[in-house]
DNA sequence: CTCAAATTAAATGTAAACAATTTATTAGAA
DNA sequence: TTCTAATAAATTGTTTACATTTAATTTGAG
């Protein structure tokens, strides 16, 4: 059966809306630290993995240099990261956390964690939705380009 | 139990990624018509409901005039909609479909529909994910602002 | 070794999204 | 009736996102 065309019945719209509500949620949660959601996930990766090149960082978060370069410049301006050319390969730019970022890690983790707990999702629900969404995402990624040819 | 802080284990990130893949999917599907996803959902609402004010349109799609005004100007420039002040209330701007938009409706429905079918989601899966995502979205919307206070 | 191909980041241009402010119009209380 | 409130859209400014192009550096084939 063909999928519905009514806006309210479309999965893409649910995900689009959920993304926006999540963005708003994180905007609120990160307000005390003057961080956006995108900036936060970049910091998350650096907290997890240490210094990375723009390229590697981009692979982790799914963003290219067109998005990351200005974002990282803002993070640098606000004292969260440093950016410097790699000695081994001058094409690379190494992004590292500042002391401020390292020190704030636990505070931010704790605050964001408590906000997430307040959503009121059980662990089972949380994991259920997450795996469902990931299945959709994988299916979407695998749709071949030939699908879109118009006859 | 506290929700995970590892990026890969976070629901927000799954939804963020799924949103981006959906955007790319619709960019491809709508390429023949030179429409973006946001423009498409605006047309969907107008196809469903006929002429609407910017305000009403915004309530349907969850966008404000700051986003809609330039988007609608582009749709007008490309010949999809007309924009004119309401006679009854000069504050309102009525957005209506052009003949071109009305004529293209079925072609666009058919093409997008066939692309969606190609994703390979069963109806059960589709509805399952959709209702899960909507539950999360509702829970997120209901998180009170006091949650975000930092002590 | 040399130079074309590949790689990396930055730059450019377009579109979205949203908060906050501004402008114009309308409605409603005094 | 008047003039303040509220409403609607547009404007301004910031950030994100991505495609495409550009610039610098490195690699590797010959």
Short mmCIF file of C-alpha atoms (C1' of nucleotides) in Angstrom, two decimals:
data_model
loop_
_atom_site.label_atom_id
_atom_site.label_comp_id
_atom_site.label_asym_id
_atom_site.label_seq_id
_atom_site.Cartn_x
_atom_site.Cartn_y
_atom_site.Cartn_z
CA UNK A 1 0.00 0.00 0.00
CA UNK A 2 1.18 3.49 -0.81
CA UNK A 3 2.19 5.62 2.17
CA UNK A 4 -0.11 8.51 3.10
CA UNK A 5 0.26 11.97 1.60
CA UNK A 6 -1.59 13.86 4.33
CA UNK A 7 1.00 15.88 6.20
CA UNK A 8 -0.12 14.74 9.63
CA UNK A 9 0.18 11.12 8.64
CA UNK A 10 3.73 11.30 7.40
CA UNK A 11 6.71 9.87 9.23
CA UNK A 12 9.09 12.48 7.82
CA UNK A 13 6.97 15.18 9.42
CA UNK A 14 6.96 13.45 12.82
CA UNK A 15 10.73 13.20 12.71
CA UNK A 16 11.04 16.77 11.47
CA UNK A 17 8.90 17.98 14.36
CA UNK A 18 10.65 15.80 16.93
CA UNK A 19 13.98 17.16 15.75
CA UNK A 20 12.75 20.69 16.27
CA UNK A 21 11.39 19.96 19.74
CA UNK A 22 14.67 18.28 20.68
CA UNK A 23 16.54 21.33 19.44
CA UNK A 24 14.40 23.56 21.61
CA UNK A 25 14.86 21.20 24.56
CA UNK A 26 18.65 21.31 24.24
CA UNK A 27 18.63 25.05 23.65
CA UNK A 28 16.97 25.39 27.05
CA UNK A 29 19.16 22.81 28.73
CA UNK A 30 22.37 24.34 27.35
CA UNK A 31 21.35 27.96 27.87
CA UNK A 32 23.34 28.32 31.12
CA UNK A 33 26.49 27.39 29.19
CA UNK A 34 25.76 29.48 26.07
CA UNK A 35 26.02 26.41 23.87
CA UNK A 36 23.86 25.26 20.96
CA UNK A 37 22.96 21.64 20.32
CA UNK A 38 25.42 21.35 17.42
CA UNK A 39 28.19 22.83 19.49
CA UNK A 40 27.32 20.44 22.31
CA UNK A 41 27.58 17.30 20.17
CA UNK A 42 30.97 18.49 18.92
CA UNK A 43 32.12 18.87 22.52
CA UNK A 44 30.67 15.43 23.34
CA UNK A 45 32.85 13.83 20.67
CA UNK A 46 35.93 15.69 21.89
CA UNK A 47 35.24 14.69 25.50
CA UNK A 48 34.93 11.08 24.36
CA UNK A 49 37.84 10.95 21.95
CA UNK A 50 40.22 13.82 22.66
CA UNK A 51 41.76 15.98 19.94
CA UNK A 52 40.60 15.32 16.40
CA UNK A 53 41.01 16.82 12.96
CA UNK A 54 38.08 18.67 11.41
CA UNK A 55 37.68 15.74 9.04
CA UNK A 56 37.47 13.07 11.78
CA UNK A 57 35.18 15.25 13.85
CA UNK A 58 32.97 15.66 10.80
CA UNK A 59 32.75 11.91 10.31
CA UNK A 60 31.65 11.43 13.91
CA UNK A 61 28.90 14.03 13.86
CA UNK A 62 27.97 13.85 10.18
CA UNK A 63 28.90 17.41 9.25
CA UNK A 64 31.31 18.80 6.68
CA UNK A 65 33.85 21.62 6.92
CA UNK A 66 31.32 24.06 5.52
CA UNK A 67 29.32 23.67 8.72
CA UNK A 68 32.16 22.89 11.11
CA UNK A 69 34.59 25.67 10.26
CA UNK A 70 32.36 28.53 11.42
CA UNK A 71 30.99 26.47 14.31
CA UNK A 72 34.51 25.69 15.55
CA UNK A 73 35.53 29.32 15.21
CA UNK A 74 32.67 30.25 17.53
CA UNK A 75 33.64 27.53 20.00
CA UNK A 76 37.19 28.90 19.88
CA UNK A 77 36.02 32.48 20.39
CA UNK A 78 34.02 31.36 23.43
CA UNK A 79 37.00 29.53 24.87
CA UNK A 80 35.87 25.90 24.48
CA UNK A 81 38.39 24.64 21.91
CA UNK A 82 41.69 25.50 20.28
CA UNK A 83 42.40 25.09 16.56
CA UNK A 84 45.87 24.56 15.19
CA UNK A 85 47.46 23.10 12.10
CA UNK A 86 48.85 19.62 12.49
CA UNK A 87 52.65 19.39 12.47
CA UNK A 88 52.69 16.07 10.59
CA UNK A 89 50.25 17.14 7.91
CA UNK A 90 49.69 20.82 7.36
CA UNK A 91 46.41 20.19 5.58
CA UNK A 92 44.87 19.00 8.83
CA UNK A 93 43.54 21.25 11.57
CA UNK A 94 43.63 19.75 15.05
CA UNK A 95 40.76 20.65 17.31
CA UNK A 96 41.41 20.30 21.05
CA UNK A 97 39.54 21.05 24.24
CA UNK A 98 40.59 23.95 26.45
CA UNK A 99 40.98 23.60 30.22
CA UNK A 100 37.65 25.37 30.62
CA UNK A 101 35.96 22.70 28.47
CA UNK A 102 37.59 19.89 30.42
CA UNK A 103 36.61 21.45 33.73
CA UNK A 104 32.99 22.07 32.70
CA UNK A 105 32.46 18.54 31.41
CA UNK A 106 31.03 17.04 34.59
CA UNK A 107 28.80 20.02 35.34
CA UNK A 108 27.36 19.94 31.83
CA UNK A 109 26.92 16.16 31.88
CA UNK A 110 25.07 16.37 35.17
CA UNK A 111 22.80 19.22 34.15
CA UNK A 112 21.91 17.80 30.72
CA UNK A 113 21.44 14.37 32.28
CA UNK A 114 18.93 15.68 34.79
CA UNK A 115 17.02 17.49 32.03
CA UNK A 116 16.85 14.27 30.01
CA UNK A 117 15.60 12.35 33.03
CA UNK A 118 12.81 14.92 33.36
CA UNK A 119 11.42 13.97 29.95
CA UNK A 120 9.78 10.97 31.55
CA UNK A 121 10.75 8.25 29.08
CA UNK A 122 11.34 4.79 30.49
CA UNK A 123 14.53 3.06 29.42
CA UNK A 124 12.52 0.56 27.41
CA UNK A 125 10.65 3.29 25.56
CA UNK A 126 13.85 5.22 24.99
CA UNK A 127 15.64 2.25 23.46
CA UNK A 128 12.60 1.18 21.47
CA UNK A 129 12.21 4.55 19.75
CA UNK A 130 15.91 4.88 19.20
CA UNK A 131 16.27 1.53 17.47
CA UNK A 132 13.15 2.15 15.38
CA UNK A 133 14.46 5.51 14.24
CA UNK A 134 17.84 4.02 13.46
CA UNK A 135 16.23 1.33 11.34
CA UNK A 136 14.43 3.98 9.32
CA UNK A 137 17.61 5.99 9.00
CA UNK A 138 19.50 2.97 7.67
CA UNK A 139 16.76 2.12 5.18
CA UNK A 140 16.74 5.71 3.97
CA UNK A 141 20.51 5.74 3.57
CA UNK A 142 20.29 2.64 1.42
CA UNK A 143 17.70 3.89 -1.03
CA UNK A 144 19.56 3.87 -4.38
CA UNK A 145 19.80 7.07 -6.40
CA UNK A 146 18.04 5.38 -9.30
CA UNK A 147 14.87 5.46 -7.21
CA UNK A 148 14.52 9.16 -7.81
CA UNK A 149 14.61 9.04 -11.59
CA UNK A 150 11.46 10.54 -13.03
CA UNK A 151 10.11 8.80 -16.12
CA UNK B 1 18.64 5.00 35.39
CA UNK B 2 20.23 8.03 33.84
CA UNK B 3 20.19 8.23 30.05
CA UNK B 4 23.49 7.73 28.24
CA UNK B 5 25.85 10.58 27.48
CA UNK B 6 27.74 8.81 24.69
CA UNK B 7 26.76 10.47 21.46
CA UNK B 8 26.00 7.25 19.62
CA UNK B 9 23.67 6.11 22.36
CA UNK B 10 21.53 9.21 22.41
CA UNK B 11 18.02 9.38 21.04
CA UNK B 12 18.33 13.06 20.14
CA UNK B 13 21.23 12.19 17.85
CA UNK B 14 19.29 9.38 16.13
CA UNK B 15 16.44 11.75 15.46
CA UNK B 16 18.83 14.49 14.37
CA UNK B 17 20.47 12.11 11.90
CA UNK B 18 17.17 10.68 10.68
CA UNK B 19 15.94 14.20 10.07
CA UNK B 20 18.98 14.94 7.95
CA UNK B 21 18.67 11.74 5.94
CA UNK B 22 14.98 12.46 5.36
CA UNK B 23 15.90 15.93 4.18
CA UNK B 24 18.37 14.48 1.72
CA UNK B 25 15.81 11.90 0.59
CA UNK B 26 13.22 14.59 -0.12
CA UNK B 27 15.81 16.84 -1.76
CA UNK B 28 16.40 14.02 -4.24
CA UNK B 29 12.73 13.18 -4.65
CA UNK B 30 11.76 16.83 -5.18
CA UNK B 31 14.71 17.74 -7.38
CA UNK B 32 12.73 17.39 -10.64
CA UNK B 33 10.33 20.04 -9.35
CA UNK B 34 12.96 22.38 -7.87
CA UNK B 35 11.29 22.21 -4.46
CA UNK B 36 12.81 21.87 -1.00
CA UNK B 37 11.25 19.78 1.76
CA UNK B 38 9.99 22.84 3.62
CA UNK B 39 8.46 24.24 0.47
CA UNK B 40 6.86 20.86 -0.19
CA UNK B 41 5.15 20.63 3.20
CA UNK B 42 3.79 24.13 2.70
CA UNK B 43 2.34 23.06 -0.65
CA UNK B 44 0.94 19.90 0.98
CA UNK B 45 -1.02 21.99 3.46
CA UNK B 46 -2.33 24.26 0.72
CA UNK B 47 -3.34 21.27 -1.41
CA UNK B 48 -5.19 19.85 1.58
CA UNK B 49 -6.81 23.03 2.85
CA UNK B 50 -6.83 25.64 0.09
CA UNK B 51 -5.88 29.29 0.68
CA UNK B 52 -4.62 30.18 4.13
CA UNK B 53 -3.11 33.15 5.92
CA UNK B 54 0.58 33.06 6.81
CA UNK B 55 -0.47 32.65 10.44
CA UNK B 56 -2.71 29.60 9.82
CA UNK B 57 -0.15 28.06 7.52
CA UNK B 58 2.44 28.55 10.22
CA UNK B 59 0.28 26.76 12.77
CA UNK B 60 -0.10 23.78 10.47
CA UNK B 61 3.58 23.35 9.72
CA UNK B 62 5.01 24.72 12.95
CA UNK B 63 6.88 27.68 11.47
CA UNK B 64 6.69 31.41 12.14
CA UNK B 65 6.64 34.35 9.75
CA UNK B 66 10.40 34.74 10.08
CA UNK B 67 10.81 31.44 8.24
CA UNK B 68 7.67 31.54 6.13
CA UNK B 69 7.94 35.03 4.65
CA UNK B 70 11.13 34.38 2.66
CA UNK B 71 10.06 30.81 1.86
CA UNK B 72 6.73 32.01 0.47
CA UNK B 73 8.45 34.73 -1.53
CA UNK B 74 10.54 32.03 -3.20
CA UNK B 75 7.47 29.90 -3.87
CA UNK B 76 5.83 32.98 -5.39
CA UNK B 77 8.87 33.79 -7.53
CA UNK B 78 8.86 30.19 -8.83
CA UNK B 79 5.15 30.38 -9.66
CA UNK B 80 3.72 28.01 -7.04
CA UNK B 81 1.71 30.45 -4.91
CA UNK B 82 0.27 33.93 -4.90
CA UNK B 83 0.41 36.26 -1.91
CA UNK B 84 -2.12 39.02 -1.37
CA UNK B 85 -3.46 41.05 1.52
CA UNK B 86 -6.83 39.97 2.86
CA UNK B 87 -9.69 42.36 2.09
CA UNK B 88 -11.42 41.76 5.45
CA UNK B 89 -8.27 42.20 7.54
CA UNK B 90 -5.36 44.03 6.03
CA UNK B 91 -2.96 42.53 8.56
CA UNK B 92 -3.46 39.10 7.04
CA UNK B 93 -1.71 37.85 3.92
CA UNK B 94 -3.60 35.18 2.01
CA UNK B 95 -1.48 32.51 0.39
CA UNK B 96 -3.08 30.65 -2.54
CA UNK B 97 -2.00 28.03 -5.04
CA UNK B 98 -1.43 28.96 -8.66
CA UNK B 99 -2.84 26.93 -11.54
CA UNK B 100 0.63 25.45 -12.04
CA UNK B 101 0.63 24.19 -8.43
CA UNK B 102 -2.84 22.70 -8.79
CA UNK B 103 -1.92 21.02 -12.06
CA UNK B 104 1.34 19.56 -10.72
CA UNK B 105 -0.27 18.13 -7.58
CA UNK B 106 -0.99 14.65 -8.91
CA UNK B 107 2.37 14.31 -10.65
CA UNK B 108 4.22 15.29 -7.48
CA UNK B 109 2.06 13.04 -5.29
CA UNK B 110 2.76 10.09 -7.58
CA UNK B 111 6.49 10.67 -7.81
CA UNK B 112 7.02 11.27 -4.09
CA UNK B 113 4.76 8.34 -3.28
CA UNK B 114 6.81 5.97 -5.42
CA UNK B 115 10.03 7.20 -3.78
CA UNK B 116 8.56 6.56 -0.33
CA UNK B 117 7.49 3.08 -1.34
CA UNK B 118 11.09 2.41 -2.38
CA UNK B 119 12.30 2.93 1.19
CA UNK B 120 11.15 -0.56 1.99
CA UNK B 121 9.27 0.03 5.23
CA UNK B 122 6.25 -2.13 5.89
CA UNK B 123 3.09 -0.34 6.94
CA UNK B 124 3.39 -1.80 10.41
CA UNK B 125 6.95 -0.59 10.81
CA UNK B 126 6.05 2.79 9.42
CA UNK B 127 3.21 3.29 11.86
CA UNK B 128 5.19 1.90 14.77
CA UNK B 129 8.07 4.33 14.35
CA UNK B 130 5.74 7.20 13.70
CA UNK B 131 3.71 6.68 16.87
CA UNK B 132 6.88 6.17 18.93
CA UNK B 133 8.40 9.37 17.64
CA UNK B 134 5.19 11.23 18.28
CA UNK B 135 5.11 10.01 21.86
CA UNK B 136 8.61 11.33 22.41
CA UNK B 137 7.70 14.61 20.78
CA UNK B 138 4.70 15.01 23.07
CA UNK B 139 6.71 14.19 26.18
CA UNK B 140 9.35 16.72 25.12
CA UNK B 141 6.72 19.39 24.53
CA UNK B 142 5.40 18.85 28.02
CA UNK B 143 8.68 19.21 29.88
CA UNK B 144 8.11 22.28 32.08
CA UNK B 145 10.49 25.22 31.82
CA UNK B 146 11.37 24.84 35.48
CA UNK B 147 13.22 21.64 34.56
CA UNK B 148 16.02 23.67 33.04
CA UNK B 149 16.79 25.77 36.08
CA UNK B 150 20.38 25.32 37.18
CA UNK B 151 20.97 25.27 40.91
"C1'" DC C 1 62.47 13.35 -8.77
"C1'" DT C 2 58.48 15.51 -10.82
"C1'" DC C 3 54.07 16.65 -11.53
"C1'" DA C 4 49.23 15.19 -11.77
"C1'" DA C 5 45.76 13.34 -8.57
"C1'" DA C 6 44.02 13.16 -4.07
"C1'" DT C 7 43.18 15.10 0.38
"C1'" DT C 8 41.98 18.73 3.81
"C1'" DA C 9 40.04 22.87 5.26
"C1'" DA C 10 38.21 27.21 4.08
"C1'" DA C 11 35.31 30.14 1.30
"C1'" DT C 12 31.05 31.14 -1.22
"C1'" DG C 13 26.27 31.04 -1.99
"C1'" DT C 14 21.58 29.47 -0.89
"C1'" DA C 15 17.98 28.00 2.20
"C1'" DA C 16 16.16 27.09 6.73
"C1'" DA C 17 15.04 28.07 11.50
"C1'" DC C 18 14.09 31.01 15.31
"C1'" DA C 19 14.37 34.90 18.73
"C1'" DA C 20 13.52 39.61 19.03
"C1'" DT C 21 12.07 43.86 17.17
"C1'" DT C 22 9.34 46.82 14.10
"C1'" DT C 23 5.35 48.31 11.44
"C1'" DA C 24 0.67 48.29 10.21
"C1'" DT C 25 -3.89 47.24 11.24
"C1'" DT C 26 -7.72 45.95 14.17
"C1'" DA C 27 -10.34 45.32 18.41
"C1'" DG C 28 -11.94 46.62 22.76
"C1'" DA C 29 -12.06 49.01 27.20
"C1'" DA C 30 -12.75 53.38 29.34
"C1'" DT D 1 -15.26 57.82 20.38
"C1'" DT D 2 -10.60 57.44 21.53
"C1'" DC D 3 -6.57 55.46 22.20
"C1'" DT D 4 -4.33 51.50 24.26
"C1'" DA D 5 -3.98 46.27 23.64
"C1'" DA D 6 -3.49 42.80 20.73
"C1'" DT D 7 -2.64 40.73 16.39
"C1'" DA D 8 -0.25 39.74 11.77
"C1'" DA D 9 3.46 39.93 8.92
"C1'" DA D 10 7.88 41.60 7.87
"C1'" DT D 11 12.54 42.63 9.23
"C1'" DT D 12 16.96 41.92 11.51
"C1'" DG D 13 20.50 39.18 13.28
"C1'" DT D 14 22.51 34.69 14.55
"C1'" DT D 15 23.29 29.87 13.72
"C1'" DT D 16 22.92 25.70 11.15
"C1'" DA D 17 23.30 22.90 6.94
"C1'" DC D 18 24.94 21.61 2.58
"C1'" DA D 19 26.54 21.86 -2.35
"C1'" DT D 20 30.13 23.65 -4.88
"C1'" DT D 21 34.40 25.84 -5.57
"C1'" DT D 22 39.06 27.30 -4.15
"C1'" DA D 23 43.63 27.01 -1.99
"C1'" DA D 24 47.20 24.58 0.17
"C1'" DT D 25 49.51 20.46 1.04
"C1'" DT D 26 50.68 15.68 0.40
"C1'" DT D 27 51.00 11.37 -2.13
"C1'" DG D 28 52.25 8.38 -5.58
"C1'" DA D 29 52.74 6.91 -10.42
"C1'" DG D 30 55.92 7.20 -14.00
#
